[in-house]
XYZ file of C-alpha atoms in Angstrom:
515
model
C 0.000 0.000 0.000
C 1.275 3.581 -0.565
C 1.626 6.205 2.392
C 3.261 9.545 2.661
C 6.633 9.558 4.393
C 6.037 12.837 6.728
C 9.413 15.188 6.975
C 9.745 14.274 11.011
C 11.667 16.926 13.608
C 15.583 17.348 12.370
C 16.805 19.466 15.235
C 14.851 21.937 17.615
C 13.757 24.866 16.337
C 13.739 23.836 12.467
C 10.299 23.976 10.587
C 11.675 23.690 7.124
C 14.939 22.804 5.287
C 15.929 22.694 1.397
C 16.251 19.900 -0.620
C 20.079 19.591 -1.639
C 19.993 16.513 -3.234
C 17.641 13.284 -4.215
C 19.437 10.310 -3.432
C 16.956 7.902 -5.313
C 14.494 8.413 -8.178
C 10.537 7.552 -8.768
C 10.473 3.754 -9.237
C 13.840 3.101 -7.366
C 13.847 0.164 -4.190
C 14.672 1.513 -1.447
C 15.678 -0.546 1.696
C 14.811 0.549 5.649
C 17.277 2.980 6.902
C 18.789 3.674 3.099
C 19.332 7.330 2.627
C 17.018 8.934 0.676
C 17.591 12.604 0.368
C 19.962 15.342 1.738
C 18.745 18.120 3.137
C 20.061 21.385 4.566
C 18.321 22.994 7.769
C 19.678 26.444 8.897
C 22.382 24.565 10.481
C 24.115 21.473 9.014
C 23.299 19.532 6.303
C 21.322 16.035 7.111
C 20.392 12.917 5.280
C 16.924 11.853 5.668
C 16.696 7.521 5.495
C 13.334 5.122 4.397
C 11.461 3.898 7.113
C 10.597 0.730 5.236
C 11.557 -1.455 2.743
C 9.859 -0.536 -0.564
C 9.555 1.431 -3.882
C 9.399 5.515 -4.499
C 6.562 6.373 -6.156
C 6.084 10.279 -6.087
C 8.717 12.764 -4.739
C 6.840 15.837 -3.895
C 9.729 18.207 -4.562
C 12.896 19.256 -6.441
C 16.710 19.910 -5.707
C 16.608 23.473 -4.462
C 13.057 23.494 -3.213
C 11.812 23.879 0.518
C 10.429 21.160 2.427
C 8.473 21.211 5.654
C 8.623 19.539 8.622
C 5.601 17.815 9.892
C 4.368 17.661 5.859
C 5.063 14.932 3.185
C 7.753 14.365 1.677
C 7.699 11.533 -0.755
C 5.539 8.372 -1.434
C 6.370 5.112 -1.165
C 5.079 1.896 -1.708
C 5.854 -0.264 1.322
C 6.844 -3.550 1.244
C 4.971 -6.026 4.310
C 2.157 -6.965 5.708
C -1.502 -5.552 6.044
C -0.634 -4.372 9.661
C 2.723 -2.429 8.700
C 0.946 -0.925 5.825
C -1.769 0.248 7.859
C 0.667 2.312 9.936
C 0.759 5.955 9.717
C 4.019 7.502 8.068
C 5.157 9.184 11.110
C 3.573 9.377 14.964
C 2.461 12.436 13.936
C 0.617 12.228 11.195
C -2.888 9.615 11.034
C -3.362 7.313 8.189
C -4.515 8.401 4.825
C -7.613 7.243 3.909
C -8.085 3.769 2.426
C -10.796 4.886 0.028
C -8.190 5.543 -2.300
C -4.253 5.296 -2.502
C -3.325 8.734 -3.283
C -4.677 10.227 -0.205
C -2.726 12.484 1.442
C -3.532 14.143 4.869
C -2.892 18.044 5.514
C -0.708 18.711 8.350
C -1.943 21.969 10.047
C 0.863 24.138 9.865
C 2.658 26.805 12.528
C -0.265 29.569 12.519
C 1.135 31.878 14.936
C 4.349 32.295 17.088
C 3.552 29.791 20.670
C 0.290 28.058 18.669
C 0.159 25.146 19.396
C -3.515 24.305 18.857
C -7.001 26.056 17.427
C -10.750 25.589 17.640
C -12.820 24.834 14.048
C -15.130 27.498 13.767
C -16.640 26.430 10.594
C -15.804 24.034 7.468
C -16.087 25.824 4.359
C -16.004 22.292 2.625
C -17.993 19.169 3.178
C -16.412 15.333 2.479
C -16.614 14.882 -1.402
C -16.498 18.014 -2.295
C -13.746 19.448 -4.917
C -11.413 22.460 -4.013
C -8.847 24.308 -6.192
C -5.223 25.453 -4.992
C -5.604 28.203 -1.791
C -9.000 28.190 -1.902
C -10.331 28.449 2.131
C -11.085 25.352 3.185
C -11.252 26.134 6.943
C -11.799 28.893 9.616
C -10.439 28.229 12.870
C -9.750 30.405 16.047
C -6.495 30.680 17.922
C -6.027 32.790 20.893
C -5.156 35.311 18.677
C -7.219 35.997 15.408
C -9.447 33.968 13.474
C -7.260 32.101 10.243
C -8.754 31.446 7.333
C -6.632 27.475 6.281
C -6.376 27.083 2.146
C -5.559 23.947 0.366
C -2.120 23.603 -1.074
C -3.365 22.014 -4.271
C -6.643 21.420 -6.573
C -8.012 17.717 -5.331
C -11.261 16.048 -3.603
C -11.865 16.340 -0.014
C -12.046 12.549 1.056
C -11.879 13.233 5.352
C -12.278 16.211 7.177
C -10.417 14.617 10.725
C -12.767 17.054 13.197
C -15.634 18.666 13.666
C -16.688 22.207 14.513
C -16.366 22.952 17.878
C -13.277 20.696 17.477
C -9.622 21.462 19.238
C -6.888 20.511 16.568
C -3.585 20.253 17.273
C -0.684 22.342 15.072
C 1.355 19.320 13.290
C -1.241 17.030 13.403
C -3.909 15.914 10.170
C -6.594 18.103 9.954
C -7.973 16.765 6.768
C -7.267 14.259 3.598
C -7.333 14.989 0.195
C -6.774 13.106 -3.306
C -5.167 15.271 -5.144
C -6.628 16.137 -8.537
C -4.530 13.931 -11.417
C -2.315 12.538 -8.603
C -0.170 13.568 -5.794
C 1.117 16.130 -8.177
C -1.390 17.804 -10.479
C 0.293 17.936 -14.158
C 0.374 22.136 -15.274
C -2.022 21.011 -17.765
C -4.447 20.174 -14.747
C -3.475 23.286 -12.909
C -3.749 25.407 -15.526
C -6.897 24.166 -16.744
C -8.295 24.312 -12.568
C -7.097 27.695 -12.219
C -9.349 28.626 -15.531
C -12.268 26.293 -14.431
C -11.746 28.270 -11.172
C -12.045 31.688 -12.565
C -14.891 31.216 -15.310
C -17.281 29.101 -13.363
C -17.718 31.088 -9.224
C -16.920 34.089 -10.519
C -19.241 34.901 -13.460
C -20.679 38.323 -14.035
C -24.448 39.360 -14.418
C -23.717 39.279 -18.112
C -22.547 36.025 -18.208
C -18.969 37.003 -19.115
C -16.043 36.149 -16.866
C -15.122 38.449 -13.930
C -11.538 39.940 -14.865
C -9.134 39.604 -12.400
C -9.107 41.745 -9.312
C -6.624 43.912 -8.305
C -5.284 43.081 -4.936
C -7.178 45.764 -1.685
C -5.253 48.413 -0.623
C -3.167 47.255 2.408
C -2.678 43.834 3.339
C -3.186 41.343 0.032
C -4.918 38.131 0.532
C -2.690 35.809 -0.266
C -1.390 32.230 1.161
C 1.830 31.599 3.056
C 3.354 30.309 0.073
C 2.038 32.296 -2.181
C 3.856 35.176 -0.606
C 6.807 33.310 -0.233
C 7.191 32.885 -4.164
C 6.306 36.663 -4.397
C 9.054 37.301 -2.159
C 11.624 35.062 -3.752
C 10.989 37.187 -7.383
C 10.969 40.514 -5.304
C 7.749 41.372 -5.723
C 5.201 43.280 -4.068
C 2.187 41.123 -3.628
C 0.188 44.249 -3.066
C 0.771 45.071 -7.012
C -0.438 41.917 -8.366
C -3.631 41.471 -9.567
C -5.743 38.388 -7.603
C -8.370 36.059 -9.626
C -9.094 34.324 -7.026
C -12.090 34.818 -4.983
C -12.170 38.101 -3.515
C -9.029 39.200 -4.929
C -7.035 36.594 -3.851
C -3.695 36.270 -4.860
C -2.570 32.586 -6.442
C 0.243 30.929 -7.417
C -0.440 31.556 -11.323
C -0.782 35.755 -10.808
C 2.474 35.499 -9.415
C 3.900 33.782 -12.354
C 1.905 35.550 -14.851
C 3.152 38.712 -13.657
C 6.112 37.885 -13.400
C 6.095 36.733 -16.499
C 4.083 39.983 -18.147
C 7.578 41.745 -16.458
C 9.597 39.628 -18.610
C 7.893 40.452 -21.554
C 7.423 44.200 -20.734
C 11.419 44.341 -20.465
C 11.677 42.104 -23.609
C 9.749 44.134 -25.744
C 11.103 47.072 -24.294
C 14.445 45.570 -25.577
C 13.297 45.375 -29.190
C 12.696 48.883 -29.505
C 15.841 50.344 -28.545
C 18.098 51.304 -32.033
C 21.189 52.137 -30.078
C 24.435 49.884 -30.592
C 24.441 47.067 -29.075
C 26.742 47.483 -26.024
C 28.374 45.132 -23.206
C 25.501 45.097 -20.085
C 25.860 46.671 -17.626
C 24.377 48.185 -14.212
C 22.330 45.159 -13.793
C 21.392 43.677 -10.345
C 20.506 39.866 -9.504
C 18.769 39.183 -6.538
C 18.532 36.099 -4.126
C 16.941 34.298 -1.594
C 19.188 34.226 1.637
C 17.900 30.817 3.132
C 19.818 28.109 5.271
C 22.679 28.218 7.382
C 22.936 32.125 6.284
C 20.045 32.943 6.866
C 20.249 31.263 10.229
C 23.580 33.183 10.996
C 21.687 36.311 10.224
C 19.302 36.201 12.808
C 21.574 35.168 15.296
C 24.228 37.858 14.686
C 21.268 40.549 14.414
C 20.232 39.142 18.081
C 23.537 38.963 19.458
C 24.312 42.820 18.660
C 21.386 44.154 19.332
C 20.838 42.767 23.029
C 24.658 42.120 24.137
C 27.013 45.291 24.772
C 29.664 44.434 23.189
C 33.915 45.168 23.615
C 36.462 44.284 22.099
C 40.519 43.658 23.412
C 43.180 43.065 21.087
C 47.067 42.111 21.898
C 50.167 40.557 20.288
C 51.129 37.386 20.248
C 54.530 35.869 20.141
C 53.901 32.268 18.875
C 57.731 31.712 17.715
C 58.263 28.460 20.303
C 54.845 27.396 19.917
C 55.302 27.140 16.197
C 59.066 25.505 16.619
C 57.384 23.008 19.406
C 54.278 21.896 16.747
C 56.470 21.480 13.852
C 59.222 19.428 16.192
C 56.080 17.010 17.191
C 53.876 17.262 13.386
C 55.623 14.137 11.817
C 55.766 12.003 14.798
C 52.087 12.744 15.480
C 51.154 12.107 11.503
C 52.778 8.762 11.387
C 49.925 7.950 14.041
C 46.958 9.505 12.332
C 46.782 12.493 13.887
C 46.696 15.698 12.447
C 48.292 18.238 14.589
C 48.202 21.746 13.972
C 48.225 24.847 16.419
C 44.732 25.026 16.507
C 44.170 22.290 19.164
C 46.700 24.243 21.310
C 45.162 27.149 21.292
C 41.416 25.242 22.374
C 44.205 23.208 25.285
C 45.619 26.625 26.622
C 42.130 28.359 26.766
C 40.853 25.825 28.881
C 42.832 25.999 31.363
C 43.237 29.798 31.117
C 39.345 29.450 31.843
C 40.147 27.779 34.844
C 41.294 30.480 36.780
C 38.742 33.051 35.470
C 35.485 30.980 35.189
C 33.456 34.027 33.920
C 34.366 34.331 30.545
C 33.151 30.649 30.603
C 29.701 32.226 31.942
C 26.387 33.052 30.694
C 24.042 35.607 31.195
C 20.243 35.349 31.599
C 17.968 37.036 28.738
C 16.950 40.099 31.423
C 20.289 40.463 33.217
C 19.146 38.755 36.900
C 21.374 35.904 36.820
C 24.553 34.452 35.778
C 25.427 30.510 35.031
C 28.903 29.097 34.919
C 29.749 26.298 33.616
C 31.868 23.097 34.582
C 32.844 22.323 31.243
C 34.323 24.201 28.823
C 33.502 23.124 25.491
C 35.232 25.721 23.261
C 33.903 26.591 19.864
C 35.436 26.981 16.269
C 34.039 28.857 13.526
C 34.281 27.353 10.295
C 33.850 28.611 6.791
C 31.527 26.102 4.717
C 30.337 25.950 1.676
C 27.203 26.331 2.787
C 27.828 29.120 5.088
C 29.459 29.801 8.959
C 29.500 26.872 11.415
C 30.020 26.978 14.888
C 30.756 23.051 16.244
C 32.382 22.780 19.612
C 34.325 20.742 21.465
C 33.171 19.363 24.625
C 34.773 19.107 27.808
C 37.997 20.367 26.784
C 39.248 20.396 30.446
C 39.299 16.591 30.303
C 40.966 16.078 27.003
C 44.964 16.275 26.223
C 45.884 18.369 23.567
C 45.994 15.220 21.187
C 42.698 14.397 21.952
C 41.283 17.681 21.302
C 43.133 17.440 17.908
C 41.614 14.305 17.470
C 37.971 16.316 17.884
C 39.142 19.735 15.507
C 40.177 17.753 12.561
C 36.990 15.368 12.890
C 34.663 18.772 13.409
C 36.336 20.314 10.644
C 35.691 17.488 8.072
C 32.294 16.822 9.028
C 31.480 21.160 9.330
C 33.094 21.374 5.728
C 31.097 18.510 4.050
C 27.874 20.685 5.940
C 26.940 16.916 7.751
C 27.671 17.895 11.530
C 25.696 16.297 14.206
C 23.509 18.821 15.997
C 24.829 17.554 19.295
C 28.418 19.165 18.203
C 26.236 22.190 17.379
C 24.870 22.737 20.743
C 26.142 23.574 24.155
C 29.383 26.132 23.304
C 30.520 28.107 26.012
C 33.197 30.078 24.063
C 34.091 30.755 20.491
C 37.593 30.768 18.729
C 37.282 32.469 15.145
C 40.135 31.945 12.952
C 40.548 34.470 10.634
C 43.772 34.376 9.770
C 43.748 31.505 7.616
C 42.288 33.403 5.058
C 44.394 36.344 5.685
C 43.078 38.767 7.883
C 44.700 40.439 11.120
C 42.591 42.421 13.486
C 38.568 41.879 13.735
C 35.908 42.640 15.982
C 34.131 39.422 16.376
C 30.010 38.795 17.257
C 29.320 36.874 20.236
C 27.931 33.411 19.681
C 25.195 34.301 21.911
C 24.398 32.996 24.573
C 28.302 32.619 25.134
C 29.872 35.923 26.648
C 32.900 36.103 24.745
C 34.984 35.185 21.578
C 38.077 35.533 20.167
C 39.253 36.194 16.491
C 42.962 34.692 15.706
C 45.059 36.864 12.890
C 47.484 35.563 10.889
C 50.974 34.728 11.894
C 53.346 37.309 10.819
C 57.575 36.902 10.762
C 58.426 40.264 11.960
C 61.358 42.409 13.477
C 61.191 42.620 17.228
C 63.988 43.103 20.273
C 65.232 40.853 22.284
C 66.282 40.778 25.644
C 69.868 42.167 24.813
C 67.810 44.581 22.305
C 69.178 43.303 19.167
C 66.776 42.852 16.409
C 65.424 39.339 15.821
C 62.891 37.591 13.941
C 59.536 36.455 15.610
C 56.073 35.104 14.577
C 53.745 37.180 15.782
C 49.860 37.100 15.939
C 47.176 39.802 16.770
C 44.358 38.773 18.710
C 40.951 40.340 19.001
C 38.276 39.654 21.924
C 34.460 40.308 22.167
C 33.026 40.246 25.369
C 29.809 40.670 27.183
C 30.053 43.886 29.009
C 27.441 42.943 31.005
C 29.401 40.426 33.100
C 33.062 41.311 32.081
C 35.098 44.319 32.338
C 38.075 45.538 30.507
C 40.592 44.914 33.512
C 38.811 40.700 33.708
C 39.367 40.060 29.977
C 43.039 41.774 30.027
C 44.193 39.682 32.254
C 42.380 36.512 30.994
C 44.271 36.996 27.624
C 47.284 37.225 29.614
C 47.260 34.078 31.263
C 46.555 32.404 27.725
C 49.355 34.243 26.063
C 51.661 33.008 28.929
C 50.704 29.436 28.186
C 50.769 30.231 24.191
C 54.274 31.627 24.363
C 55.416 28.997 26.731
C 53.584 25.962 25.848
C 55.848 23.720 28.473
C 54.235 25.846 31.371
C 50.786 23.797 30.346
C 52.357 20.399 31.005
C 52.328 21.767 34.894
C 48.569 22.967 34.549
C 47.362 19.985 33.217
C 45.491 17.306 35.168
């Protein structure tokens, strides 16, 4: 029997992700727990497996589309007995309907920040009856504001799953549909809905077809995802013109105008007699989704709620260099891969040690402060998919081999955009390299909630005195902190940054200060 597979809960907080790549095609076997596609959430990329043995019939989207959690995300054709077909696709979602195969149930989605459930204050449909893409199929009542729910697609209302009166639960069915021509209508079917849609409700006294309404001043009446697709072709839903009922806005205005732009600027094209000339002053515009997106929002958060400082020195990194380089080889020939990095995480813990609030954390209104046993030291990495921030944990417990052991494995996985979101969570401090790539001096955005980071500059061979002031070469590093001003002060973080530049520059005095 076919069921939906429903996209279950890949990490807290995430309600949608993109599709990066189909690992399987319609018709392919699949077995239980094979991969089937990769997605990427707003922090790592993650690989989605079958539930059961069987064979793909329908994937409802493409590479580069977005999914949602808690809503279908392919069809397949499962392989066992009566009982496991009879099983829902996920806990959260009911069974489809066994009048017909290509049921699908519709997942009532987030309605409202907190919402986590609504009354039904009236069906606008009845079982059996056909609906077209966004047209209302539901009024319910949150604590908030009465919501108007559309359908996603053109198809037959087979099971509405309450009643009015009813309390229904956000992420849960609220009804099943068969979707008109299949799980996916065909644009022939869509486009011949959509004009089915406008010729036959909307008819004038003449018997002509109402012409398409321009949207009301203020707000346009539009669907979630219609204003998303507005949004991703920069357009102002409030200029489009909505056949649907009531001036709503669909899917196919967006396109069509869209498209009427195209051929606006096409024909505007034709009638210019100038010479041909190389473009220029053009724009191109994207969607900023994913892991950027996500860093975004938390980098807009972290400045605008933490008062921020920043502390720069020099560092001379001349032995620790000679000591890494003496110990590289020996270290390779076992697998590991040592750099200066894993130093760096070693001698911050135990600079933490003795000043345990820069490994602190600060309460959203200022009341409280929490400081942590473990120190589990973060390290931003440029992906290609954006910045990541793994960490790792309990550095006070590790040796400096076994905290290389953790940066090269972080690295790897934060590069290939697969990290676990258990290496994601729980940082208490931040180490931001930007000297690999060239840089010097930075000021650095805490990882909120953390209280502090630290951005490393490159290592420069410069001139410097010694100690019988003759001139000598040294490699030397700037670094730059950001701290919380709420909790530290200049003179705290000064003489934090000591204490780690003491171990840096003499990286025997750790072997005393470890355990």
């Amino acid at each position: 029997m076919s069921k939906d597979f429903i996209l279950p809960d890949i990490g807290e907080g995430i309600v949608e992700c993109e599709i990066v790549e189909w690992l399987v095609a319609e018709g392919d076997t699949v077995k239980e727990d094979q991969p089937v596609v990769e997605v990427m959430t707003d922090k790592a990329m993650v690989e989605i497996p079958a539930k059961d043995d069987g064979v793909v019939e329908k994937l409802y989207y493409q590479k580069g589309d977005i999914a949602k959690v808690h809503e279908p995300l392919f069809r397949i054709n499962a392989e066992g007995d009566a009982s496991d077909d009879a099983a829902p696709a996920s806990d959260d979602a009911a069974p489809a309907s066994s009048d017909d195969a290509e049921t699908t149930d519709f997942i009532l989605p987030d309605i409202g920040e907190g919402i986590v459930e609504c009354e039904i204050v009236e069906w606008l449909v009845s079982e059996g009856d056909e609906v077209k893409e966004d047209q209302p199929v539901v009024e319910v009542m949150t604590d908030k504001a009465t919501v108007e729910i559309p359908a996603k697609e053109d198809g037959k209302v087979v099971k509405l799953y309450h009643k009015k009166g009813d309390i229904a639960e956000v992420h849960k069915p609220l009804f099943a549909l068969q979707p008109a021509g299949g799980v996916e209508p065909s644009k022939q079917t869509k486009d011949s809905a959509q004009a089915q849609q406008k010729n036959t409700p909307s008819q004038s006294a003449d018997g002509g077809a109402e012409p398409a309404q321009p949207a009301r001043q203020g707000k346009a009446v539009a669907s979630p995802a219609v204003r998303r697709l507005a949004r991703e072709n920069s357009i102002n839903i409030a200029d489009v013109p909505g056949s649907g009922k009531k001036g709503r806005v669909l899917k196919q205005d967006i396109k069509d105008f869209v498209a009427g732009d195209k051929s606006a600027s096409q024909a505007s094209t034709q009638q210019q007699t100038t010479t041909p000339a190389q473009q220029s002053g053009g724009t191109r515009t994207e969607a900023i989704r994913g892991v950027k997106a996500a860093m975004a929002k938390q980098m807009m958060n972290s400045v605008s709620t933490i008062p921020h400082f920043t502390y720069s020195d020099e560092f001379d990194l001349t032995n620790l260099i000679a000591l890494r380089e003496k110990l590289k080889e020996q270290y390779k020939e076992q697998g590991v891969r040592l750099t200066v990095m894993p130093f760096f995480i070693k001698a911050l813990s135990l600079a933490l040690k003795e000043f345990p609030i820069m490994n602190a954390q600060v309460n959203d209104d200022c009341t409280e402060v929490t400081y942590f046993d473990d120190h589990n030291i973060g390290m931003a990495v440029d992906t290609k998919i954006g910045l990541l921030v793994p960490n790792v944990k309990q550095v006070q417990n590790k040796s400096i081999i076994d905290v290389a052991n953790e940066v090269t494995r972080l690295t790897q996985a934060a590069r290939e955009g697969k990290v676990p979101q258990a290496d994601m969570k729980g940082g208490t401090i931040s180490i931001s390299n930007i000297g690999v790539i060239g840089g010097t001096v930075a000021t650095p955005i805490i990882n909120k909630p953390e209280a502090a980071i630290v951005a490393l500059g490159k290592v420069q061979e410069l001139p410097r005195f010694d100690a019988n002031g003759q001139v000598v070469a040294r490699k030397m590093m700037t670094v730059s902190w950001s701290g919380d001003h709420r909790i530290i002060d200049g003179g705290t973080i000064a003489r934090f940054n000591k204490r780690w530049q003491e171990f840096l520059e003499d990286p025997t005095s750790m072997l005393v200060n470890m355990v």
